[in-house]
PDB file of C-alpha atoms in Angstrom:
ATOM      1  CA  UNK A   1       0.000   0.000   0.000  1.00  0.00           C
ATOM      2  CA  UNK A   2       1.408   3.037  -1.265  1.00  0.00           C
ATOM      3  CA  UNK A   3       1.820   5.988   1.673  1.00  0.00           C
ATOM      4  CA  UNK A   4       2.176   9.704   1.586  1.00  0.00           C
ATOM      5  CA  UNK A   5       4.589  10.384   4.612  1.00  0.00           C
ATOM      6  CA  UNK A   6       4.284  13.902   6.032  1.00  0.00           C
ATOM      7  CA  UNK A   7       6.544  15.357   8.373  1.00  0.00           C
ATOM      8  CA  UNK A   8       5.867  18.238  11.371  1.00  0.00           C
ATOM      9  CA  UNK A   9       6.631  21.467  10.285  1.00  0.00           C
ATOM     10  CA  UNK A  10       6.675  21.146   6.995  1.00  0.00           C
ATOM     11  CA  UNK A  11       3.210  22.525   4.848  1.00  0.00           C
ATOM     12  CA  UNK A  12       1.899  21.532   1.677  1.00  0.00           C
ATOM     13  CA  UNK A  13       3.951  24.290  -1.072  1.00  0.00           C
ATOM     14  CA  UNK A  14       7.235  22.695   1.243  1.00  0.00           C
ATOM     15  CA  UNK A  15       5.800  19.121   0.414  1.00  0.00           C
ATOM     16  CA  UNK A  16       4.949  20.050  -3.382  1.00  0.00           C
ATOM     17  CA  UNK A  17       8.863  21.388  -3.749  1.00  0.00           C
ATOM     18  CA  UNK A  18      10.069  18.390  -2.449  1.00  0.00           C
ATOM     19  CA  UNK A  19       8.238  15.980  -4.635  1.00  0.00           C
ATOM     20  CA  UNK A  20       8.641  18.240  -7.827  1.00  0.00           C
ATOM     21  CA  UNK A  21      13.129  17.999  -6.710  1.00  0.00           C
ATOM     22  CA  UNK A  22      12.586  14.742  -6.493  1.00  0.00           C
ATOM     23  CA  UNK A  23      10.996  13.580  -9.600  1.00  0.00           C
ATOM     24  CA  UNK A  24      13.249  15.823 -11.469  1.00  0.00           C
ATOM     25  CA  UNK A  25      16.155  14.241  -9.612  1.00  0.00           C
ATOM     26  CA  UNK A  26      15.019  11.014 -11.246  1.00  0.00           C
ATOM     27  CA  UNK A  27      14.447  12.584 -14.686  1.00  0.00           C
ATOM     28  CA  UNK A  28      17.955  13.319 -14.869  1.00  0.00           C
ATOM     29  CA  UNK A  29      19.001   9.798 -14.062  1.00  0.00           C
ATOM     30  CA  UNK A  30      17.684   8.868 -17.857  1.00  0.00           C
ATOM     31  CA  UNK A  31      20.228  10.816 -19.559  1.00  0.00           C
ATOM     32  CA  UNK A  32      23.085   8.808 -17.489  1.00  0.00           C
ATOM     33  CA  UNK A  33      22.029   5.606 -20.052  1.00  0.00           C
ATOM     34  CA  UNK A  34      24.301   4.310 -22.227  1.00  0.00           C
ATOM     35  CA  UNK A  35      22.551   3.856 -25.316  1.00  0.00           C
ATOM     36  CA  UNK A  36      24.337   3.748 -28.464  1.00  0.00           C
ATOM     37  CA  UNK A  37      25.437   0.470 -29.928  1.00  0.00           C
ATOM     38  CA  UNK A  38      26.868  -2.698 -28.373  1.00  0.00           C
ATOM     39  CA  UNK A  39      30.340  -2.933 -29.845  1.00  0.00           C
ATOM     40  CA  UNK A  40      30.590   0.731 -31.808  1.00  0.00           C
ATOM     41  CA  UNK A  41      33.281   0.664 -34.661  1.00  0.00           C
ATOM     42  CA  UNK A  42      35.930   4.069 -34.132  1.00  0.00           C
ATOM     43  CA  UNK A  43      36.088   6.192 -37.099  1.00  0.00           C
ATOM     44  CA  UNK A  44      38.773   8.011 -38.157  1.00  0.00           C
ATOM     45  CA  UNK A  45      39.126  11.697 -38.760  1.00  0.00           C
ATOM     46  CA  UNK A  46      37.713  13.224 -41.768  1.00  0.00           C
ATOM     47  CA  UNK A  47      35.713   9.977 -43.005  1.00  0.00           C
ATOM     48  CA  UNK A  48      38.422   7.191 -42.075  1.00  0.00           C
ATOM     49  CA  UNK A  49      40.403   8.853 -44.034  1.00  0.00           C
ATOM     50  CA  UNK A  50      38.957   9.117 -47.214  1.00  0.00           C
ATOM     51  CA  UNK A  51      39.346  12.971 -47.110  1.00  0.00           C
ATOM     52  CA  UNK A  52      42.838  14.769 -46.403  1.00  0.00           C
ATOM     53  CA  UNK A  53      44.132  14.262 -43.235  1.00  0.00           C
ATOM     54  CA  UNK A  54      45.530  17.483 -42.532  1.00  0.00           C
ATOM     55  CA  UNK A  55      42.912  20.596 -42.661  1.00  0.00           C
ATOM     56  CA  UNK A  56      42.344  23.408 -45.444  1.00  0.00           C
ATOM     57  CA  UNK A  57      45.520  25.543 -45.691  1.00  0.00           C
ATOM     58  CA  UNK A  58      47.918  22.921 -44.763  1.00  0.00           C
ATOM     59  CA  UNK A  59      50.589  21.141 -46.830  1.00  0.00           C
ATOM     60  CA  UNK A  60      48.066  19.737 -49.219  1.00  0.00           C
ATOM     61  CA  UNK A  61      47.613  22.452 -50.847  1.00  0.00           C
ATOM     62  CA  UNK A  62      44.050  22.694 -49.924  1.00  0.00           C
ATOM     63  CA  UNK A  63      42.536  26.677 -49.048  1.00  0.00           C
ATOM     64  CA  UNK A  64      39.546  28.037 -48.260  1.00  0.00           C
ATOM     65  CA  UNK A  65      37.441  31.267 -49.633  1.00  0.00           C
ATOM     66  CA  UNK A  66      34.258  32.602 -49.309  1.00  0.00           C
ATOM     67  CA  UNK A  67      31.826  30.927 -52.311  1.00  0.00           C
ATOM     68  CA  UNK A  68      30.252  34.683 -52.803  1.00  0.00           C
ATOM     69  CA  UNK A  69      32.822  36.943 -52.026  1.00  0.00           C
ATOM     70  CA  UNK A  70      30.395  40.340 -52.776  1.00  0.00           C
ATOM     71  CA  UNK A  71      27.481  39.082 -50.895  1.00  0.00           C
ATOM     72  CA  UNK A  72      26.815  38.988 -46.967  1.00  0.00           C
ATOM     73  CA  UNK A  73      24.120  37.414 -44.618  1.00  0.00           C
ATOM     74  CA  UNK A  74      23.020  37.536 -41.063  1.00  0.00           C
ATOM     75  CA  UNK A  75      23.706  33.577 -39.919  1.00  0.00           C
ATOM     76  CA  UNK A  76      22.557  31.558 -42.949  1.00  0.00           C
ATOM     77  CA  UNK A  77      21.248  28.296 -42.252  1.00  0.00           C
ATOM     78  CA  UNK A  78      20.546  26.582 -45.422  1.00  0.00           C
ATOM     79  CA  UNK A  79      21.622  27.521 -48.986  1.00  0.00           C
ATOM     80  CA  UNK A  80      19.397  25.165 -51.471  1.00  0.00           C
ATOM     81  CA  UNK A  81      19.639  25.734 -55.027  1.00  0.00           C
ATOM     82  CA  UNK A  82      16.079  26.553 -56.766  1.00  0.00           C
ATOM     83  CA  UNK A  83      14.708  24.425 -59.515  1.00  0.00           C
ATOM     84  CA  UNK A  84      15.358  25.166 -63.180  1.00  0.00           C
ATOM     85  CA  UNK A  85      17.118  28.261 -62.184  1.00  0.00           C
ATOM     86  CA  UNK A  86      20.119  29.273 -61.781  1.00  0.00           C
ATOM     87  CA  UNK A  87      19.267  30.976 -58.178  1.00  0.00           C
ATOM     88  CA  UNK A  88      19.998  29.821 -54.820  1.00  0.00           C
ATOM     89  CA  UNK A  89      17.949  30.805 -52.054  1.00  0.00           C
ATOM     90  CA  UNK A  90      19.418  31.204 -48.842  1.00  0.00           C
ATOM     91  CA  UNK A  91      17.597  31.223 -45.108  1.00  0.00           C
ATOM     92  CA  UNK A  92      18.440  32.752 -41.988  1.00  0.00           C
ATOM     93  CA  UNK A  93      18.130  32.460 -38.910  1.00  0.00           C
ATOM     94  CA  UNK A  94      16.145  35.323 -38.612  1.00  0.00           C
ATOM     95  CA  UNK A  95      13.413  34.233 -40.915  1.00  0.00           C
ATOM     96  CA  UNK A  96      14.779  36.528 -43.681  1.00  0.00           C
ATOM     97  CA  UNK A  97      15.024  34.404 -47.174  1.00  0.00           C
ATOM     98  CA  UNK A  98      17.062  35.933 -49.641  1.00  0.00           C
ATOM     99  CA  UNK A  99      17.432  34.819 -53.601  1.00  0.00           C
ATOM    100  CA  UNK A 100      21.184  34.990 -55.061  1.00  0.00           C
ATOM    101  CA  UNK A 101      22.431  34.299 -58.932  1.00  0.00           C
ATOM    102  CA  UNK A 102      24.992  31.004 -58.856  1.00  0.00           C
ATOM    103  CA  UNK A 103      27.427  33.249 -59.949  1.00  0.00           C
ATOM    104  CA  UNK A 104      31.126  33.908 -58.040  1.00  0.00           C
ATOM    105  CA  UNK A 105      30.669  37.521 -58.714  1.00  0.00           C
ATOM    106  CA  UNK A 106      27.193  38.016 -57.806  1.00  0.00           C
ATOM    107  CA  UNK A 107      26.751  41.215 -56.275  1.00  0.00           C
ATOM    108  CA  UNK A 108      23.286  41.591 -55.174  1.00  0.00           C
ATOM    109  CA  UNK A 109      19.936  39.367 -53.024  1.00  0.00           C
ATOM    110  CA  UNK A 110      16.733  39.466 -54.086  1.00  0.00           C
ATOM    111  CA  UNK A 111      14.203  39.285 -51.199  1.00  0.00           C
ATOM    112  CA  UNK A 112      12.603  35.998 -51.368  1.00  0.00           C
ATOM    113  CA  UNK A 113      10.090  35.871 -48.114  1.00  0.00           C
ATOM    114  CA  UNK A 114      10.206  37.416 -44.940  1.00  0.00           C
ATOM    115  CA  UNK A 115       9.368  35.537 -41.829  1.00  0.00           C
ATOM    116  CA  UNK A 116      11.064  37.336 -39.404  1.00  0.00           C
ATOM    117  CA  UNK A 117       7.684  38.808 -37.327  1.00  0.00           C
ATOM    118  CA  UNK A 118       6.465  35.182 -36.928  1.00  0.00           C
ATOM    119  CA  UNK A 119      10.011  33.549 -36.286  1.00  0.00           C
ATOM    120  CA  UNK A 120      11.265  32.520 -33.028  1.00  0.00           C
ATOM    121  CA  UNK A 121      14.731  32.792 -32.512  1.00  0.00           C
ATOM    122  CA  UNK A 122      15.612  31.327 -29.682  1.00  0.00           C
ATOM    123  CA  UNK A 123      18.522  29.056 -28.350  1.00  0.00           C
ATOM    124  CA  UNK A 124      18.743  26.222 -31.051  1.00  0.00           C
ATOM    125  CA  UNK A 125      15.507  27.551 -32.845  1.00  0.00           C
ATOM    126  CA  UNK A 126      14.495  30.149 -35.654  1.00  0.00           C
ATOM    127  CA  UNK A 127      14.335  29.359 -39.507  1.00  0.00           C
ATOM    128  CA  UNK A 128      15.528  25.494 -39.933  1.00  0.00           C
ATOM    129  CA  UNK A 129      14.895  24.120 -43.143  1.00  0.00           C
ATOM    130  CA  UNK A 130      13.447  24.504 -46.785  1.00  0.00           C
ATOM    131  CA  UNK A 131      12.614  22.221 -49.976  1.00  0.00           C
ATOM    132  CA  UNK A 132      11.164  22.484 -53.166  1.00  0.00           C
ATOM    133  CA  UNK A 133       8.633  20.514 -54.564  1.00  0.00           C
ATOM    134  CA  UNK A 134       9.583  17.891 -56.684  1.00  0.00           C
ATOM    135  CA  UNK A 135       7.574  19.226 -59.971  1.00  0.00           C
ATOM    136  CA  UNK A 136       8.626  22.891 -58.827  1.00  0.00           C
ATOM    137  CA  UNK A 137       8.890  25.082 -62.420  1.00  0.00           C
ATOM    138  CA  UNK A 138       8.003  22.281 -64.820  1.00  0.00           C
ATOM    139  CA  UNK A 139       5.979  23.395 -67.308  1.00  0.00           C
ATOM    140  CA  UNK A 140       3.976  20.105 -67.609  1.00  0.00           C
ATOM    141  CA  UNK A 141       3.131  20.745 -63.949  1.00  0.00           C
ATOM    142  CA  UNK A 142       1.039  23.744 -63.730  1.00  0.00           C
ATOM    143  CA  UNK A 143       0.453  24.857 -59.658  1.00  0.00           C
ATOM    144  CA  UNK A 144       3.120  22.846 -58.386  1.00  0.00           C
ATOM    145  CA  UNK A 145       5.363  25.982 -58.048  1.00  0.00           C
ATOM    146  CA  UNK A 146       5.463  25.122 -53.761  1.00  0.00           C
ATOM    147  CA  UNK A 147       8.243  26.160 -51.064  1.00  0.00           C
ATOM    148  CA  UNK A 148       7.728  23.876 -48.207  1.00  0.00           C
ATOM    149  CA  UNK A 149       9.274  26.183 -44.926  1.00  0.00           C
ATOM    150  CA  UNK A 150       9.986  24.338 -41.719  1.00  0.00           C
ATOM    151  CA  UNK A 151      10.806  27.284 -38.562  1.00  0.00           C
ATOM    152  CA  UNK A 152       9.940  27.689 -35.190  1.00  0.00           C
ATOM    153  CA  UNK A 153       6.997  30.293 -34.919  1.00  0.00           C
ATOM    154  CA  UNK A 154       5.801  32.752 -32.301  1.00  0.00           C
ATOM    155  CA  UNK A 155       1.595  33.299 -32.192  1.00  0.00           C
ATOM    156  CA  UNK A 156       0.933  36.732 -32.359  1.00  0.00           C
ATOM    157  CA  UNK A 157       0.228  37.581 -28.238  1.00  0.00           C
ATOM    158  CA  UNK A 158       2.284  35.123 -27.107  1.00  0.00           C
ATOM    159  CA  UNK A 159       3.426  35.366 -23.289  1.00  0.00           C
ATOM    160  CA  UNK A 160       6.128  34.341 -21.229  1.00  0.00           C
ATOM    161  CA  UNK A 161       6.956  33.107 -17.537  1.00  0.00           C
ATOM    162  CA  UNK A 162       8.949  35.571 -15.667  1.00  0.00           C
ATOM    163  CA  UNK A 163      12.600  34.733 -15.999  1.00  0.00           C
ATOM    164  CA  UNK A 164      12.194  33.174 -19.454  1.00  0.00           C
ATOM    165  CA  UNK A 165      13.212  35.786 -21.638  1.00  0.00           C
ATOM    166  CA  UNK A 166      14.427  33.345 -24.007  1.00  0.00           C
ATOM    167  CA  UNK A 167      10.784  33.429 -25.316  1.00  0.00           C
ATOM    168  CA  UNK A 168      10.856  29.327 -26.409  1.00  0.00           C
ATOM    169  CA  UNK A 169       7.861  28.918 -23.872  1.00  0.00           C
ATOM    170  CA  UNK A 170       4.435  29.393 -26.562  1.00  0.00           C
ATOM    171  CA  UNK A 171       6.215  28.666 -29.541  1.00  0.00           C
ATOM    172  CA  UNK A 172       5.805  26.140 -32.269  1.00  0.00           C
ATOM    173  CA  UNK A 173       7.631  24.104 -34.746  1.00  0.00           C
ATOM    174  CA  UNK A 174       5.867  24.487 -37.971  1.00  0.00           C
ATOM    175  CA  UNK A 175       5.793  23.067 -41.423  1.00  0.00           C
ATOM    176  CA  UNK A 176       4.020  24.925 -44.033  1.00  0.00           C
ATOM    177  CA  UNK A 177       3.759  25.529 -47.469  1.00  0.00           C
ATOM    178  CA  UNK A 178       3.668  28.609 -49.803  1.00  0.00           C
ATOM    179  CA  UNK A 179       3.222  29.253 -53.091  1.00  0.00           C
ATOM    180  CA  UNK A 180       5.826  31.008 -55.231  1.00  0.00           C
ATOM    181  CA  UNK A 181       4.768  34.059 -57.783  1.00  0.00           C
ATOM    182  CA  UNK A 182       6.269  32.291 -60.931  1.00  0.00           C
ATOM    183  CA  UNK A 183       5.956  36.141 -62.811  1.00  0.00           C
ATOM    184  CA  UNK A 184       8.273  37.855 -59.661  1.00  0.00           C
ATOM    185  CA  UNK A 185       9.874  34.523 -58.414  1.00  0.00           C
ATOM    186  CA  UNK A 186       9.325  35.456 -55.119  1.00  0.00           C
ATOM    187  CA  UNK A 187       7.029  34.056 -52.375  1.00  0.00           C
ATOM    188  CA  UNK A 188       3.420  34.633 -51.670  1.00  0.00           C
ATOM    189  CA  UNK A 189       3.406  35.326 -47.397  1.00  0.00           C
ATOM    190  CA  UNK A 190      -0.693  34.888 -47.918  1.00  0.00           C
ATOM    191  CA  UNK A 191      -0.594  31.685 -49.311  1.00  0.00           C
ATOM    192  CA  UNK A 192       0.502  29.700 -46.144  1.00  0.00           C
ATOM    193  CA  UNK A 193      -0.880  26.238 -45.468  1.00  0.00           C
ATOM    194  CA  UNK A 194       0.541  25.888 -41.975  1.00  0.00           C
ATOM    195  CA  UNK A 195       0.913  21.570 -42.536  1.00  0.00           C
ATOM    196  CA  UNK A 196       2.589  20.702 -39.443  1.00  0.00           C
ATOM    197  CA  UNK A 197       2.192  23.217 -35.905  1.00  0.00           C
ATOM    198  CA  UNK A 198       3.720  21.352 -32.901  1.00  0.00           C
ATOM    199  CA  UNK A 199       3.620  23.301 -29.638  1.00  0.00           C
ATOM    200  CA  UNK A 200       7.164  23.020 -28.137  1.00  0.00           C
ATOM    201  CA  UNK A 201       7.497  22.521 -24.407  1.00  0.00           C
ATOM    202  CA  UNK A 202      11.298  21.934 -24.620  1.00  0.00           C
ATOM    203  CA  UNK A 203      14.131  24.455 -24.930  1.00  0.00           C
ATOM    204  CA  UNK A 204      16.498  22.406 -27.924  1.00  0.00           C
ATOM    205  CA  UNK A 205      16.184  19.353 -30.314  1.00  0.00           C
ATOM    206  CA  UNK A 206      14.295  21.361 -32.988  1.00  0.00           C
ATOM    207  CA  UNK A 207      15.730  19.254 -35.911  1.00  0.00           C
ATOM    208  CA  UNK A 208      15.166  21.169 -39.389  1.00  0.00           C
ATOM    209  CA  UNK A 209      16.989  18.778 -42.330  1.00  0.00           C
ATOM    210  CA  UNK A 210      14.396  18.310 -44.809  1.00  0.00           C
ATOM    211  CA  UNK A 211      14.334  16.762 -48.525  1.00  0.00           C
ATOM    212  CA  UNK A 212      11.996  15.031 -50.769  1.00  0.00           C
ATOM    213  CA  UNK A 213      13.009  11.534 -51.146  1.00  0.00           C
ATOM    214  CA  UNK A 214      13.144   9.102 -54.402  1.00  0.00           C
ATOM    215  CA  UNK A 215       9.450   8.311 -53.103  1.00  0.00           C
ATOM    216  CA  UNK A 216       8.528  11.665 -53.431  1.00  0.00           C
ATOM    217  CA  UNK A 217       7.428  12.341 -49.901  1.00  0.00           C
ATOM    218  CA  UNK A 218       8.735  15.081 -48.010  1.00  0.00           C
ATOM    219  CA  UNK A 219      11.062  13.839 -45.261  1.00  0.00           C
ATOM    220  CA  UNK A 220      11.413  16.399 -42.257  1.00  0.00           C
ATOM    221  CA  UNK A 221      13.873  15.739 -39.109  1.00  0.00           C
ATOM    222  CA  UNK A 222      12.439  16.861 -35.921  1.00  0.00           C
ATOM    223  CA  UNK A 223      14.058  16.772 -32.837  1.00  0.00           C
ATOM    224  CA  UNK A 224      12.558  15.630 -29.147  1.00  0.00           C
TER     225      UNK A 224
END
């Protein structure tokens, strides 16, 4: 028979912090697991080695330089080339979405779709991921010009305990799609279709890769 032992002295809000330390005192206990594989096999540096073992700039030969010397961004996340163009459109955290020529010398961004009064940027979180649709721009596949936009969004009103100024308390991660002006090539904020809106009660593990597969279904990482 299960008991509830109280002590003298001691009131309920006491008893309530106690049992609150001491399930989260057991909580913690689960990330002490070793889970992982039984008998792991070491890799070596760089892909076991089928890379060059010594870093960019060493005796290899190898260097490094900026891919778009005349263009700058405010922490990129993704860079993912657009369909049957020659642009690349590239996210940030922010929620900002620029559009760049492939070009070396490319000079200038095109403003591709602002998020950033409905992204949440917060520890781990803000804009995360972006894919095209498979049939994106083909001309046999009228209405398929979609953007599919995977970020961590803040409702309009949203409210936060006191000492979380962090903000990632009332957000959400969210999948949606939007349609893409084929005469301005640039997106449509209107047309969202919010697909996927996941209230987040955690403060990491957002996840954000995302890709169509050879199945044609959209494949999205999200972290617990």
């Amino acid at each position: 028979m299960n008991k509830l032992v109280t002590y003298p002295g001691l009131g309920r809000s006491a008893l309530r912090v106690m049992l609150i330390a001491l399930i989260s005192f057991l909580g913690m206990g689960m990330f002490l697991i070793d889970y992982g594989l039984d008998n792991p096999e070491p890799v070596g540096k760089f892909i076991d080695g089928n890379l060059p073992d010594n870093t960019p700039g060493g005796v290899t030969g190898w260097d490094v330089e900026p891919a778009f010397p005349n263009v700058t961004f405010n922490n990129p996340m993704y860079v993912v080339p657009q369909p049957t163009t020659n642009q690349l459109i590239v996210g940030q955290r922010d929620g900002v979405i620029w559009r760049i020529t492939d070009d070396q010398n490319t000079s200038g961004k095109t403003l591709f779709l602002d998020l950033s009064n409905t992204t949440a940027v917060v520890w781990d979180g803000g804009m995360l991921g972006l894919a095209f649709h498979p049939e994106f721009g083909q001309s046999g596949s009228p209405n398929k010009d979609y953007v599919y936009i995977y970020y961590c969004a803040r409702p309009a009103g949203a409210s936060f305990p006191p000492g979380f100024t962090n903000g990632f308390f009332g957000t959400y991660l969210r999948l949606s799609r939007f349609e893409v002006n084929p005469a301005t090539n640039v997106v449509d904020p209107a047309s969202e279709l919010q697909m996927i809106n996941i209230r987040l009660y955690n403060g990491s593990h957002r996840g954000g890769g995302m890709v169509f597969g050879p199945d044609d279904y959209l494949w999205l990482t999200i972290g617990i």
